Coordinates of C-alpha atoms in Angstrom, one line a residue:
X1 CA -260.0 -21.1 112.1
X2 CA -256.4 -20.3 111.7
X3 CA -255.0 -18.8 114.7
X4 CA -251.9 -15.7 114.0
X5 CA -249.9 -18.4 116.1
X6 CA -250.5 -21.0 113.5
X7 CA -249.3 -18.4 110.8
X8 CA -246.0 -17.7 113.0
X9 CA -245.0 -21.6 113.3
X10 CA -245.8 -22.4 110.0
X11 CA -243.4 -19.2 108.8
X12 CA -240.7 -19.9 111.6
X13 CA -240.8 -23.6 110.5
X14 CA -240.2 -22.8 106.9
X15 CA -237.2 -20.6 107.7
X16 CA -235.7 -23.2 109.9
X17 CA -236.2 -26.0 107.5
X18 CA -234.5 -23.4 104.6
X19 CA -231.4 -22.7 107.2
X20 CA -231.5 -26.4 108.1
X21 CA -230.8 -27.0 103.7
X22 CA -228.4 -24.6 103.2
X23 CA -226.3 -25.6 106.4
X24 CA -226.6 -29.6 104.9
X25 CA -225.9 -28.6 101.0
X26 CA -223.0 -26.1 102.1
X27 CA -221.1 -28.8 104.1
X28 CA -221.8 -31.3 101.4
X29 CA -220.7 -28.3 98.9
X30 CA -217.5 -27.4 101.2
X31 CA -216.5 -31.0 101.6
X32 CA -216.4 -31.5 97.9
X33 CA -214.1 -28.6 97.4
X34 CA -212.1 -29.5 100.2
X35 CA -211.6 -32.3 98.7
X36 CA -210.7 -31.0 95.3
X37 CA -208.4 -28.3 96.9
X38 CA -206.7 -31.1 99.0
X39 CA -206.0 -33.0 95.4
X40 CA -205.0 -30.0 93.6
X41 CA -202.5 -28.7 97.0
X42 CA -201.2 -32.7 96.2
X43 CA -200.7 -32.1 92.6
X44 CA -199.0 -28.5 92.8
X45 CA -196.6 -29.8 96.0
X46 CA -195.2 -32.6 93.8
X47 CA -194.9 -30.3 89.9
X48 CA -192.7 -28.2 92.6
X49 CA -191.2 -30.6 93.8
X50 CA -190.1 -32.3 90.6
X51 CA -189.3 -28.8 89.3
X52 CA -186.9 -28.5 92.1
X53 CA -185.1 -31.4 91.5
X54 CA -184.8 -30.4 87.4
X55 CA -183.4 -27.0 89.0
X56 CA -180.9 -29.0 91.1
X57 CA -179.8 -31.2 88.7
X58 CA -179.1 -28.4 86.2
X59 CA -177.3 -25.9 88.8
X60 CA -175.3 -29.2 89.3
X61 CA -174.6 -30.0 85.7
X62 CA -173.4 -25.7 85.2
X63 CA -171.5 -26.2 88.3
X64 CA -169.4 -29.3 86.4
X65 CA -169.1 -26.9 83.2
X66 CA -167.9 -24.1 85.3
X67 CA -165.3 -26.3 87.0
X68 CA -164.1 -27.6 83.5
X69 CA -164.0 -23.9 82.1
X70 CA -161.8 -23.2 84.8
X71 CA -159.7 -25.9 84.9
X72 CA -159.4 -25.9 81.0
X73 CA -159.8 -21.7 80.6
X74 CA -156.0 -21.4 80.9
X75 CA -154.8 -23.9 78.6
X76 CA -157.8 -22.8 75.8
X77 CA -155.8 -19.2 76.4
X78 CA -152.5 -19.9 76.4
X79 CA -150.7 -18.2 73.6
X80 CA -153.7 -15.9 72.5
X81 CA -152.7 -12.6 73.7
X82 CA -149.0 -13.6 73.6
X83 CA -146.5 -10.3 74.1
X84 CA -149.9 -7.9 74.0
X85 CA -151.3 -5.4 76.7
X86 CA -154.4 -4.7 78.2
X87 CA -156.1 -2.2 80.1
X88 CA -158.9 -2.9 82.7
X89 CA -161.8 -0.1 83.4
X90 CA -163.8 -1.3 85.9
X91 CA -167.2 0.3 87.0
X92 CA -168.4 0.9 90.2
X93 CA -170.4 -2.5 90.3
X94 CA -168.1 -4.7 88.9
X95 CA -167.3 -7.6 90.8
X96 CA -163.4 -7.7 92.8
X97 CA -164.0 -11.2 92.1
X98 CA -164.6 -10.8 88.5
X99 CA -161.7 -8.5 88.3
X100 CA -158.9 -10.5 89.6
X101 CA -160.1 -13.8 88.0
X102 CA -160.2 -11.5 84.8
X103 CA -156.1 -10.2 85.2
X104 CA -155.0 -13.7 85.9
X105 CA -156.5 -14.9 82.9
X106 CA -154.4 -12.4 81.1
X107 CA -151.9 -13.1 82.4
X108 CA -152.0 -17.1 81.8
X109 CA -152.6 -15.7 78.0
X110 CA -149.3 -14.6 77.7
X111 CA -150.8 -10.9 78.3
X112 CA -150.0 -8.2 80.5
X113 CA -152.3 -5.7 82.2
X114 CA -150.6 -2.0 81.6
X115 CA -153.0 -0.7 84.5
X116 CA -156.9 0.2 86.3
X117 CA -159.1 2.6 86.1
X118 CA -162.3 2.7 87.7
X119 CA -165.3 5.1 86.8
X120 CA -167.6 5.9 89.8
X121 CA -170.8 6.9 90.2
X122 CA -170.2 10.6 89.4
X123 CA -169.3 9.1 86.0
X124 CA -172.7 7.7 84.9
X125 CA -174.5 10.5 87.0
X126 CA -177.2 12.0 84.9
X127 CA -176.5 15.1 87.0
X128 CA -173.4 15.5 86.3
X129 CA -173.2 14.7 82.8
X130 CA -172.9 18.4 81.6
X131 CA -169.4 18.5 84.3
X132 CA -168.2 15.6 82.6
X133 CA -168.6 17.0 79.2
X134 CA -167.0 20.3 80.3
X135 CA -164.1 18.5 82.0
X136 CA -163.7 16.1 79.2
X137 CA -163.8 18.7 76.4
X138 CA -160.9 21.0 78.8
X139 CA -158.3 18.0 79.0
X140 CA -158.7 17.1 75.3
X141 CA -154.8 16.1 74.1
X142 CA -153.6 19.1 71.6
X143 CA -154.1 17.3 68.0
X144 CA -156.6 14.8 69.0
X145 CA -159.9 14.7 67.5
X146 CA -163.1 13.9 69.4
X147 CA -166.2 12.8 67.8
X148 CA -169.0 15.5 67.2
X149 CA -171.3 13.4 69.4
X150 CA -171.8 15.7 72.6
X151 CA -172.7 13.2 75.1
X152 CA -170.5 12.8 77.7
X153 CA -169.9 8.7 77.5
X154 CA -168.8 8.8 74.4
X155 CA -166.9 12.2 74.8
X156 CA -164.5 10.6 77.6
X157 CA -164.4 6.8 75.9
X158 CA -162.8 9.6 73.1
X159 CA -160.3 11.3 76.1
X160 CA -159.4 7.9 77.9
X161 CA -159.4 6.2 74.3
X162 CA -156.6 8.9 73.3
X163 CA -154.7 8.8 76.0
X164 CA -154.8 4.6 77.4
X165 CA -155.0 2.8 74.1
X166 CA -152.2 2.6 71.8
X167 CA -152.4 3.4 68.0
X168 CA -153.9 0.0 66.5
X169 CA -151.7 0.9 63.1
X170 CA -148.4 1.5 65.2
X171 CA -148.6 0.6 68.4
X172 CA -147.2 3.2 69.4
X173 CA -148.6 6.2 71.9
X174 CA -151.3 8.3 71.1
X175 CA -150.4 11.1 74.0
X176 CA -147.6 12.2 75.8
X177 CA -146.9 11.0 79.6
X178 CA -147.6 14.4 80.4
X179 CA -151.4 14.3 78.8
X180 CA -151.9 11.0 79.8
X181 CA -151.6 12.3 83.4
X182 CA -153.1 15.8 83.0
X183 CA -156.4 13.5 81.9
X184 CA -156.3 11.2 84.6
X185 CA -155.5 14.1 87.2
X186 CA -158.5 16.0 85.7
X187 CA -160.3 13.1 85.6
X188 CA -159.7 12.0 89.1
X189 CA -160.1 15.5 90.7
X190 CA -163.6 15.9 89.3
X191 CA -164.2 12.5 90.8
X192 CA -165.0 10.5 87.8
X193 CA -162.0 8.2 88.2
X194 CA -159.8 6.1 90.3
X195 CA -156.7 4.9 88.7
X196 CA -154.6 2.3 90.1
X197 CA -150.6 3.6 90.4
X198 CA -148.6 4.0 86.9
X199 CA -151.3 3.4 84.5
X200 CA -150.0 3.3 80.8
X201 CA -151.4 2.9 77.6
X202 CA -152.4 -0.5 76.0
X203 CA -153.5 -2.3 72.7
X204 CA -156.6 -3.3 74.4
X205 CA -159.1 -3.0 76.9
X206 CA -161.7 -4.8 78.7
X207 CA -164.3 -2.6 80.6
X208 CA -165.8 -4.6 83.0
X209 CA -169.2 -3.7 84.4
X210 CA -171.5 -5.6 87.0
X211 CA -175.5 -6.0 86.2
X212 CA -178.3 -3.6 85.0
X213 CA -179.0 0.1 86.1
X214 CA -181.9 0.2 88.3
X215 CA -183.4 3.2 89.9
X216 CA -183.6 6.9 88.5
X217 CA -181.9 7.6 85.6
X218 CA -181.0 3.8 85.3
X219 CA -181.3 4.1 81.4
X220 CA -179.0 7.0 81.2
X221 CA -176.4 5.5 83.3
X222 CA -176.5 2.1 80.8
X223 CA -176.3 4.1 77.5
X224 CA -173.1 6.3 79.1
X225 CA -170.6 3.1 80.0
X226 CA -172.2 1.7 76.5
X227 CA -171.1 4.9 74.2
X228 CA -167.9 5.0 76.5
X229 CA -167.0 1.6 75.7
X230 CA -168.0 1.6 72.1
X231 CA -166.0 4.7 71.6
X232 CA -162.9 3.0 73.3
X233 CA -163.2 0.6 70.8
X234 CA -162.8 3.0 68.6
X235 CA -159.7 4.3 69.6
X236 CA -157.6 1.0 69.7
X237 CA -157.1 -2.4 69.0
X238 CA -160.0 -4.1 70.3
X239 CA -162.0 -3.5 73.4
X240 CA -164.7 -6.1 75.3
X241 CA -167.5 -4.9 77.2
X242 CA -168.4 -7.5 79.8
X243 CA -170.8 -8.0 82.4
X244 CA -173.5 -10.4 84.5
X245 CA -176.6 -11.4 82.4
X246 CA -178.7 -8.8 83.9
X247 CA -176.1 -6.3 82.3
X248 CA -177.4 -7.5 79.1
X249 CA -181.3 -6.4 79.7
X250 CA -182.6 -3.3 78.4
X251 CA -181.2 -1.0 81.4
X252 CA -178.4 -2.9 81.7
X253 CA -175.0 -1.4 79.3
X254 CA -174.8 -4.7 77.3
X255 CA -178.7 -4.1 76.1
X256 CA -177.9 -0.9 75.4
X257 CA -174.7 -2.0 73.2
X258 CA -176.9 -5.2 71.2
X259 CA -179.5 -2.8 70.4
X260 CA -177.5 -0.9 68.4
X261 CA -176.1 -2.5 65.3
X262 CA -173.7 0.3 64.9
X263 CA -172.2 -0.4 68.4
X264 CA -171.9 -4.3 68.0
X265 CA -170.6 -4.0 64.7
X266 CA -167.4 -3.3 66.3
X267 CA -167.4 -3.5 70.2
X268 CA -167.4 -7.4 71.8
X269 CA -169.7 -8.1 74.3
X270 CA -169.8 -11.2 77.0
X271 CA -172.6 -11.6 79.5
X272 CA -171.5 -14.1 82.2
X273 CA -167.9 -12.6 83.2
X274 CA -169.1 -13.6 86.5
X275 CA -168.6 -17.4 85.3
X276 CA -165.1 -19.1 84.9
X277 CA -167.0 -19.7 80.9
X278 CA -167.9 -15.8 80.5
X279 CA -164.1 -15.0 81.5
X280 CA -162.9 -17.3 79.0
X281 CA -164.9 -16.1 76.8
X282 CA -163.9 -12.6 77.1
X283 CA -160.5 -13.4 76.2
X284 CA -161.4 -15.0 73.0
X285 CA -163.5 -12.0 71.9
X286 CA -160.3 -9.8 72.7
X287 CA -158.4 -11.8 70.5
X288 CA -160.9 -11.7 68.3
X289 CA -161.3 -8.2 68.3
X290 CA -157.1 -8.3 67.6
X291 CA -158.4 -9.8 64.3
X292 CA -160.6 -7.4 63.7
X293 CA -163.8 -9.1 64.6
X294 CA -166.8 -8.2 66.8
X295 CA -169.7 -10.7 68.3
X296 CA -171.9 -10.9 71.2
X297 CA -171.4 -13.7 73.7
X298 CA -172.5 -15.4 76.5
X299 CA -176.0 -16.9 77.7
X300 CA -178.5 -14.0 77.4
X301 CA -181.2 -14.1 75.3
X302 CA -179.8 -11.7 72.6
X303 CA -176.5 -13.8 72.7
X304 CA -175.5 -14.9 69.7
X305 CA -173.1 -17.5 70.4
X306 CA -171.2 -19.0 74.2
X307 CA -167.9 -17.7 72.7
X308 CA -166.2 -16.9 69.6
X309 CA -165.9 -20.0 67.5
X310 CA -168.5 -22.2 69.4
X311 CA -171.1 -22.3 67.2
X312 CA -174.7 -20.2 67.5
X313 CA -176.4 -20.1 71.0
X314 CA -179.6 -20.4 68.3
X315 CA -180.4 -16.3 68.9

């Protein structure tokens, strides 16, 4: 007869042999994946590893190119701008770097900067768009006329257009000295401005921005230094819109510019100012625009060539 302890050993021994299987068929189990783990960890460490060295190697090979730019940038401009004059408008972003590297290749071009202006935050603040506009639209030079756009970018490219760019039939004023400084003054006590000391009207411009808007609002503050650029083409000879190639992404005041076919139809834009190329580059699409041409340069994705005259960039 089968005793109740019989039953209990039989069922305890069943269990144990059960635990005893899984334990033995999980290590086997665990060791195989450790193994295949272990062999794909090998495989991954050396594609990164490779793919660091085909990183190196190219930041090497764009360091050389940048060296060459910049040894070669002022003979390649020489001559280009020869007897002309620029203004600079800076944003708030833009580079001190990019700036000065940007006024000395002017220079070596036979060009002369006329003066800087910087907009500030206030200038691309959303909140203080409607201000602008007001302030803008009260400084307005007596027989100028402003687009019927209201928005305030393209409102003061109209205003600082008018009163820093000379005619691009008769290079001659647009404004009196007394307007020009009655906008600036304006200008500068709402805080949307900082000029630099004795600005004065020019054939050209270059408005030099940093990388994209990000945060609240960052589209707005794109498509205002956009219009106001576009529009200060506009008003003169030529102007160039330059940045970083995250200024050329959707929030970013190039994007906004190559999205619009009506904008880059007549304003220049250069996406790697922050590279000895990009500044090169810049200067050739001034001259460029001089001639009455337009393009949009640099190494973004919706580049269409390096520089003017280089051949497509295959976008």
């Amino acid at each position: 007869m089968i005793s109740l302890r019989y039953h209990i050993v039989s069922i305890t021994a069943c269990f144990l042999a059960l635990a005893v299987g899984v334990v033995l068929g999980s290590t086997a189990l665990n060791g195989s994946l450790l193994s295949g783990l272990s062999n794909q960890k090998k495989d991954l460490g050396t594609q990164v590893s490779d793919l660091q060295a085909q990183r190196n190697a190219l930041n090497a090979r764009l360091s050389d190119a940048d060296a060459f730019a910049g040894a070669m940038g002022p003979k390649v401009v020489a001559g280009q701008l020869d007897k002309r004059t620029v203004v600079l408008v800076t944003t708030e972003d833009a580079r001190p770097a990019d700036r000065d590297a940007l006024k000395q290749l002017v220079s070596q071009s036979g060009a002369s900067v006329t003066g800087e202006l910087q907009l500030t935050s206030a200038f691309t603040d959303p909140n203080k768009a409607d201000q602008l506009r007001d302030v803008v639209t009260r400084l307005q030079p007596a027989g100028s006329k402003f687009p019927t756009a209201g928005d305030s970018g393209t409102l003061a490219g109209a205003l600082l257009g008018s009163v820093l760019l000379l005619d691009k039939t008769t290079a001659k004023p647009q404004s009196t000295g007394d307007e020009l400084a009655a906008a600036l003054g304006g200008l500068t006590d709402g805080g949307f401005v900082k000029p630099s000391q004795g600005v004065q009207p020019a054939q050209l411009a270059i408005v030099l921005t940093g990388s994209q808007q990000t945060g609240d609002g960052a589209g707005d503050r794109a498509a205002t230094i956009a219009r106001f650029a576009t529009q200060l083409d506009r008003s003169g000879a030529g102007t160039v819109l330059a940045g970083d190639q995250g200024s050329a992404e959707g929030s970013g005041a190039l994007g906004v510019v190559r999205a619009d076919t009506s904008a880059t139809s007549i304003l220049s834009t250069v996406d790697n100012v922050d590279s000895a190329a990009g500044r090169v580059a810049t200067l050739m699409a001034l001259r460029e625009q001089l001639d009455g041409g337009a393009g949009r340069y640099g190494i973004a994705g919706n580049a269409q060539a390096p520089a003017p005259g280089i051949g497509s960039a295959g976008n």
